[in-house]
């Protein structure tokens, strides 16, 4: 899948690949709180700004490792985007966010890196804020969803119980909601939506 990974590093290819599923993934957030209450948003692994249009009225910061994605997003949305490796990102002193979005990112990093990033994000969340994480599940049973998860360019899709434990180490769970992404009635990917708050 190295060839696919290289292709998806290109903005147009990535946007085309994501187009049928972007809004379907975000429906999980819409079903619960939605986006309208977001005031200060941190979008981790923002890609070419595929989530940004939902936050046009908010103070927004998008982080991504790919300079081409960030350049495209800056030109298209006029918001603040930074090229950053979130495994080592240090926010400006005093920076906090009431809405932290991590959409389909953690299946690209190992457990140690995920723990470090989640712990860092927990320090950036306001007391009344929420972290919203959408990510790829590795199903236990054979089938298209398991095959596609194994073929994904992210090598760390995890079973549901692993996601649950990982997220709960840094955040107090509010919601843990598994859901399928389907096309023509076939489940292609199993996903999970986690919403959490700062631990008290």
Rosetta silent file (secondary structure, phi, psi, omega in degrees, C-alpha in Angstrom):
SEQUENCE: XXXXXXXXXXXXXXXXXXXXXXXXXXXXXXXXXXXXXXXXXXXXXXXXXXXXXXXXXXXXXXXXXXXXXXXXXXXXXXXXXXXXXXXXXXXXXXXXXXXXXXXXXXXXXXXXXXXXXXXXXXXXXXXXXXXXXXXXXXXXXXXXXXXXXXXXXXXXXXXXXXXXXXXXXXXXXXXXXXXXXXXXXXXXXXXXXXXXXXXX
SCORE:     score description
SCORE:     0.000 S_00000001
   1 L     0.000    7.538  178.363    0.000    0.000    0.000 S_00000001
   2 H   -61.001  -37.369  179.366    3.047    2.276   -0.201 S_00000001
   3 H   -62.153  -43.528  178.024    1.963    3.393   -3.677 S_00000001
   4 H   -62.915  -41.696  179.667   -1.466    4.435   -2.374 S_00000001
   5 H   -58.600  -44.632  179.071    0.147    6.310    0.514 S_00000001
   6 H   -63.861  -39.517  178.276    2.281    8.336   -1.900 S_00000001
   7 H   -64.558  -43.566 -176.884   -0.726    9.118   -4.072 S_00000001
   8 H   -72.452   -8.906  172.069   -2.809   10.213   -1.077 S_00000001
   9 L   -72.093  -14.938  177.303   -0.070   12.665   -0.083 S_00000001
  10 L   -85.668  134.574 -173.430   -1.313   14.708   -3.059 S_00000001
  11 H   -56.870  -50.958 -175.512   -4.129   17.098   -2.135 S_00000001
  12 H   -61.517  -42.895 -179.806   -6.459   16.334   -5.054 S_00000001
  13 H   -65.090  -42.427  179.992   -6.149   12.550   -4.628 S_00000001
  14 H   -62.860  -46.309 -178.877   -6.709   12.764   -0.874 S_00000001
  15 H   -63.497  -39.636  178.698   -9.799   14.960   -1.244 S_00000001
  16 H   -65.179  -43.050  179.760  -11.235   12.655   -3.916 S_00000001
  17 H   -63.234  -38.553 -177.020  -10.618    9.557   -1.750 S_00000001
  18 H   -81.916  -22.637 -170.158  -12.259   11.204    1.279 S_00000001
  19 L   -48.607  -46.817 -177.101  -15.203   12.817   -0.550 S_00000001
  20 L   -70.116  -13.903 -169.544  -17.778   10.008   -0.144 S_00000001
  21 L  -120.755  -12.948 -174.984  -17.064    9.604    3.578 S_00000001
  22 H   -54.526  -56.121 -176.016  -16.107   12.979    5.107 S_00000001
  23 H   -70.422  -31.001  177.062  -19.614   14.023    6.075 S_00000001
  24 H   -62.931  -39.364  177.705  -20.642   10.480    7.011 S_00000001
  25 H   -65.985  -44.002 -176.352  -17.839   10.409    9.593 S_00000001
  26 H   -70.906  -16.589  175.570  -18.767   13.823   10.943 S_00000001
  27 H   -56.005  -32.044  179.424  -22.422   12.745   11.323 S_00000001
  28 H   -60.083  -39.015  177.424  -21.344   11.034   14.540 S_00000001
  29 H   -72.600  -43.874 -179.312  -20.497   14.451   16.012 S_00000001
  30 H   -58.684  -37.420 -178.770  -23.611   16.082   14.549 S_00000001
  31 L   -63.299  -22.180 -175.602  -25.847   13.438   16.163 S_00000001
  32 L  -108.464  -78.632 -176.799  -24.652   14.484   19.591 S_00000001
  33 L  -104.798  -28.847 -175.106  -23.387   18.042   20.078 S_00000001
  34 L    77.843 -166.883 -172.655  -22.709   19.345   16.619 S_00000001
  35 L  -112.839  -12.552 -168.365  -20.281   22.104   15.782 S_00000001
  36 L   -66.094  -24.773 -178.070  -22.192   25.304   16.570 S_00000001
  37 L   -85.426   -5.281 -176.823  -20.936   25.677   20.149 S_00000001
  38 L   -68.325  128.278  177.963  -17.252   25.560   19.170 S_00000001
  39 L  -109.102  -49.919  178.095  -15.418   28.782   20.008 S_00000001
  40 E  -123.667  116.578 -170.522  -11.712   27.812   19.904 S_00000001
  41 E  -114.319  133.870  168.419  -10.957   24.784   17.748 S_00000001
  42 E  -115.140  118.652 -179.370   -7.829   22.656   17.439 S_00000001
  43 E  -108.777  104.913 -173.778   -8.020   20.315   14.432 S_00000001
  44 E   -90.624  126.825 -175.718   -5.265   17.700   14.775 S_00000001
  45 L    67.933   47.825 -169.546   -4.149   16.019   11.549 S_00000001
  46 L   -71.101  -11.130 -177.439   -6.385   18.430    9.631 S_00000001
  47 L    59.368 -147.024 -179.499   -5.227   17.334    6.170 S_00000001
  48 L   -84.249   29.626  176.076   -6.136   19.837    3.453 S_00000001
  49 L    85.600   29.320 -174.779   -8.831   21.366    5.664 S_00000001
  50 L   -65.589  -20.283  179.200  -11.567   18.792    5.096 S_00000001
  51 L   -99.402  -12.660 -165.988  -13.226   19.649    8.447 S_00000001
  52 H   -60.675  -36.055 -175.126  -12.621   23.405    8.401 S_00000001
  53 H   -60.876  -18.934  177.982  -15.872   24.535    6.786 S_00000001
  54 H   -79.754   -6.588 -174.571  -17.717   23.456    9.937 S_00000001
  55 H  -127.825   29.040 -174.981  -15.755   25.999   11.990 S_00000001
  56 L   -64.490  -25.848  179.212  -15.763   29.148    9.865 S_00000001
  57 L   -92.140    3.601 -176.363  -17.217   31.186   12.742 S_00000001
  58 L  -109.352  161.065  169.097  -14.711   29.911   15.313 S_00000001
  59 E   -74.980  119.086 -165.975  -11.123   30.714   16.207 S_00000001
  60 E  -128.202  136.486  172.093   -9.479   27.789   14.415 S_00000001
  61 E  -131.247  122.172  176.292   -6.031   26.167   14.336 S_00000001
  62 E  -109.185  135.884  179.385   -5.318   23.215   12.045 S_00000001
  63 E  -119.356  133.333  174.059   -2.170   21.091   12.381 S_00000001
  64 E  -154.183  150.538 -178.841   -0.810   18.702    9.782 S_00000001
  65 L   -78.203  -23.689 -173.514    2.565   17.217    8.884 S_00000001
  66 L   -88.095  112.324 -178.681    2.061   17.546    5.120 S_00000001
  67 H   -60.815  -34.163  179.114    3.141   21.021    3.827 S_00000001
  68 H   -65.606  -40.833  176.805    1.090   20.627    0.620 S_00000001
  69 H   -61.108  -47.963 -176.725   -2.070   19.969    2.658 S_00000001
  70 H   -63.954  -42.725  178.876   -1.397   22.985    4.876 S_00000001
  71 H   -60.870  -45.241  179.000   -0.643   25.280    1.927 S_00000001
  72 H   -60.879  -47.778 -176.978   -3.878   24.242    0.202 S_00000001
  73 H   -62.528  -41.529  178.026   -5.938   24.712    3.389 S_00000001
  74 H   -58.915  -47.258 -178.243   -4.481   28.182    4.048 S_00000001
  75 H   -66.322  -38.195 -174.892   -5.340   29.342    0.539 S_00000001
  76 H   -77.953  -39.240 -169.863   -8.811   27.826    0.548 S_00000001
  77 H  -111.349  -17.820  179.345  -10.070   28.731    4.031 S_00000001
  78 L    66.285   19.580  176.707   -8.048   31.714    5.264 S_00000001
  79 L   -99.461 -179.012 -179.967   -7.753   30.191    8.725 S_00000001
  80 E   -89.398  122.062  177.040   -4.625   29.416   10.735 S_00000001
  81 E  -130.769  138.580  178.225   -2.855   26.211    9.702 S_00000001
  82 E  -124.676  140.237  168.716    0.576   25.043   10.825 S_00000001
  83 E   -78.712  117.666 -176.298    2.900   22.377    9.488 S_00000001
  84 L  -154.597  142.372  169.706    3.602   20.395   12.642 S_00000001
  85 L   -87.991  105.335 -172.652    4.424   16.903   13.807 S_00000001
  86 L   -65.492  -13.444  175.096    1.787   16.602   16.520 S_00000001
  87 L   -65.754  -22.027 -177.428    3.883   13.982   18.308 S_00000001
  88 L  -125.918   11.299 -175.560    6.134   16.880   19.322 S_00000001
  89 L   -68.875  132.464  174.223    3.787   19.882   19.079 S_00000001
  90 L  -120.017  117.757 -179.397    3.998   22.402   21.895 S_00000001
  91 L   -73.225  154.987  174.346    1.190   24.951   21.962 S_00000001
  92 L   -56.795  148.139 -177.982    1.903   28.573   22.876 S_00000001
  93 L   -55.835  132.223  178.038    1.795   29.157   26.616 S_00000001
  94 L    84.370   -4.585 -179.132   -1.760   29.553   27.877 S_00000001
  95 L   -70.957  128.831  175.650   -3.365   28.254   24.662 S_00000001
  96 L  -138.720  160.596 -176.251   -6.538   26.269   25.304 S_00000001
  97 E  -138.443  141.711  177.565   -9.371   24.989   23.120 S_00000001
  98 E   -93.779  -10.545  179.641  -12.979   24.103   23.859 S_00000001
  99 E  -139.615  106.330  175.734  -13.274   21.842   20.803 S_00000001
 100 E  -108.388  121.408 -178.992  -10.396   19.514   19.892 S_00000001
 101 E  -111.446  129.350  174.695  -11.043   17.407   16.806 S_00000001
 102 E  -128.972   97.533 -172.796   -8.899   14.414   15.863 S_00000001
 103 E  -103.400  107.780  173.458  -10.409   12.895   12.730 S_00000001
 104 L    58.512   47.092 -178.695   -8.889    9.609   11.528 S_00000001
 105 L  -112.991  -44.980 -169.513   -5.410   10.306   12.826 S_00000001
 106 H   -65.206  -19.425  176.317   -4.504    7.956   15.669 S_00000001
 107 H   -75.044    1.378  174.925   -4.500    4.839   13.479 S_00000001
 108 H   -99.211   -4.151 -177.633   -1.374    6.368   11.902 S_00000001
 109 L  -129.346  150.018 -178.998    0.649    6.367   15.152 S_00000001
 110 L   -72.041  172.214 -175.714    1.776    3.659   17.564 S_00000001
 111 H   -59.737  -43.002 -178.510    0.476    3.355   21.127 S_00000001
 112 H   -61.410  -46.230  178.522    3.377    5.223   22.720 S_00000001
 113 H   -65.659  -41.469  179.160    2.983    8.197   20.377 S_00000001
 114 H   -60.505  -43.453  178.784   -0.808    8.134   20.747 S_00000001
 115 H   -61.714  -42.691 -179.693   -0.501    8.222   24.548 S_00000001
 116 H   -64.072  -43.891 -179.775    1.911   11.153   24.406 S_00000001
 117 H   -65.696  -46.872  179.806   -0.338   13.103   22.011 S_00000001
 118 H   -60.361  -42.503  178.355   -3.506   12.384   24.009 S_00000001
 119 H   -62.035  -41.249  177.648   -1.812   13.440   27.256 S_00000001
 120 H   -64.151  -45.070 -179.782   -0.677   16.678   25.601 S_00000001
 121 H   -61.548  -34.898 -179.482   -4.150   17.350   24.193 S_00000001
 122 H   -62.783  -27.334  178.231   -5.693   16.878   27.634 S_00000001
 123 H   -79.766  -14.570 -177.835   -3.652   19.863   28.863 S_00000001
 124 H   -97.422   -5.376 -176.658   -4.994   22.029   26.011 S_00000001
 125 E   -88.181  133.504  176.628   -8.693   21.359   26.665 S_00000001
 126 E   -68.116  163.383 -179.573  -10.740   23.935   28.580 S_00000001
 127 E   -59.895  -33.851 -179.591  -12.654   22.792   31.661 S_00000001
 128 E   -98.747    6.963 -175.451  -15.944   22.954   29.731 S_00000001
 129 E   -86.373  172.630  178.627  -14.440   21.683   26.469 S_00000001
 130 E  -135.266  143.545  168.070  -14.650   18.370   24.682 S_00000001
 131 E   -97.430  137.751 -179.874  -12.250   16.287   22.628 S_00000001
 132 E  -122.469  114.917 -177.187  -13.879   14.628   19.620 S_00000001
 133 E  -120.686  127.658  173.469  -12.017   11.659   18.159 S_00000001
 134 E  -116.926  128.117  179.585  -13.070    9.674   15.098 S_00000001
 135 E  -152.669  167.366 -173.076  -10.942    6.686   14.190 S_00000001
 136 E   -82.937  128.785  178.849  -10.639    3.419   12.329 S_00000001
 137 E   -96.894  140.538  170.967  -11.521    0.189   14.109 S_00000001
 138 L   -94.378  103.663 -178.816   -9.879   -3.140   13.322 S_00000001
 139 L   -64.601  149.998  177.655  -12.822   -5.583   13.421 S_00000001
 140 L   -74.055  -35.485 -174.348  -12.273   -8.968   15.036 S_00000001
 141 L   -87.728  145.467  175.618  -14.306  -10.807   12.376 S_00000001
 142 L   -62.906  153.066  177.758  -13.123  -11.359    8.771 S_00000001
 143 L   152.892  179.541 -177.994  -14.824   -9.314    6.077 S_00000001
 144 H   -56.929  -40.631 -177.280  -14.397   -6.215    3.895 S_00000001
 145 H   -65.007  -39.203  177.842  -14.039   -3.839    6.873 S_00000001
 146 H   -68.541  -42.369  179.325  -11.214   -5.887    8.391 S_00000001
 147 H   -61.469  -47.195 -179.464   -9.473   -6.232    5.015 S_00000001
 148 H   -66.243  -34.806  176.062   -9.693   -2.496    4.285 S_00000001
 149 H   -63.901  -39.465  178.308   -8.469   -1.654    7.791 S_00000001
 150 H   -68.517  -31.527 -179.644   -5.437   -3.892    7.192 S_00000001
 151 H   -83.342  -12.420 -176.571   -4.808   -2.238    3.806 S_00000001
 152 L   -58.435  148.992  179.566   -5.098    1.293    5.202 S_00000001
 153 L   -70.215  -18.759  169.853   -1.954    3.419    5.015 S_00000001
 154 L   -81.387  126.551 -172.805   -2.292    3.875    8.782 S_00000001
 155 L   -92.272    4.921 -171.272   -0.760    0.757   10.334 S_00000001
 156 L  -124.156   36.978  169.214   -2.369    1.062   13.774 S_00000001
 157 L   -59.062  141.488 -174.471   -6.099    0.437   13.426 S_00000001
 158 E  -127.743  152.743  171.901   -7.130   -1.059   16.773 S_00000001
 159 L   -62.997  156.703 -176.526   -9.989   -3.207   18.089 S_00000001
 160 H   -51.457  -45.734 -175.827  -12.728   -1.266   19.899 S_00000001
 161 H   -65.018  -30.778  176.801  -11.615   -2.270   23.387 S_00000001
 162 H   -68.518  -41.867  176.187   -8.079   -1.017   22.690 S_00000001
 163 H   -60.485  -45.244 -177.241   -9.424    2.367   21.562 S_00000001
 164 H   -58.218  -47.416  179.448  -11.586    2.582   24.674 S_00000001
 165 H   -64.314  -43.499 -177.294   -8.658    1.946   27.026 S_00000001
 166 H   -62.048  -48.076 -178.427   -6.329    4.291   25.143 S_00000001
 167 H   -66.403  -38.840 -176.010   -8.728    7.260   25.152 S_00000001
 168 H   -70.939  -15.267  176.321   -9.747    6.752   28.785 S_00000001
 169 L   -65.789  -31.114 -175.008   -6.137    7.036   29.950 S_00000001
 170 L  -113.224  -18.939 -176.099   -6.151   10.778   29.212 S_00000001
 171 L  -132.998  151.588  171.048   -9.825   11.792   29.143 S_00000001
 172 E   -80.448  119.705 -176.714  -12.996   11.138   31.073 S_00000001
 173 E   -66.217  136.467  171.930  -15.285    9.402   28.561 S_00000001
 174 E  -108.665  -43.892  177.904  -18.557   11.119   27.668 S_00000001
 175 E  -141.158  143.689  171.578  -19.418    9.019   24.592 S_00000001
 176 E  -139.259  100.704 -165.306  -17.947    5.940   22.962 S_00000001
 177 E  -126.187   98.450  175.448  -19.994    5.269   19.853 S_00000001
 178 E   -71.108  146.064  177.728  -18.984    2.659   17.229 S_00000001
 179 E  -155.349  153.519  179.039  -20.502    3.137   13.758 S_00000001
 180 E   -94.014  152.372  165.733  -20.052    1.743   10.225 S_00000001
 181 E  -107.875  119.704 -173.808  -19.125    3.606    7.054 S_00000001
 182 E  -118.545  157.304  173.414  -21.067    2.006    4.234 S_00000001
 183 E  -141.074  122.065 -177.499  -21.255    2.318    0.488 S_00000001
 184 L    54.082   38.918  175.943  -24.174    0.748   -1.415 S_00000001
 185 L    80.792    0.741 -179.850  -25.172   -1.102    1.747 S_00000001
 186 E  -104.824  129.326  176.445  -21.758   -2.698    2.307 S_00000001
 187 E   -75.371  114.028 -179.764  -19.792   -1.859    5.454 S_00000001
 188 E   -94.323  -35.173  179.505  -16.377   -0.786    4.234 S_00000001
 189 E  -139.245  142.279  168.973  -14.974    0.585    7.465 S_00000001
 190 E   -98.883  132.775 -176.702  -15.828    0.261   11.131 S_00000001
 191 E  -125.189  168.344  171.327  -15.273    3.509   13.001 S_00000001
 192 E  -137.663  140.783  173.002  -15.558    4.812   16.531 S_00000001
 193 E  -111.037  121.789  176.439  -16.533    8.245   17.819 S_00000001
 194 E  -115.325  131.001  170.427  -15.141    9.160   21.218 S_00000001
 195 E  -119.840  129.628 -177.937  -16.098   12.304   23.056 S_00000001
 196 E  -138.026  165.744  176.134  -14.218   13.091   26.240 S_00000001
 197 E  -129.666  169.156  178.469  -13.605   15.828   28.782 S_00000001
 198 L   -59.574  143.557  175.686  -10.752   16.699   31.089 S_00000001
 199 L   -71.057  138.961 -178.081  -10.346   14.365   34.000 S_00000001
 200 L   -80.585    0.000    0.000  -11.543   15.954   37.229 S_00000001
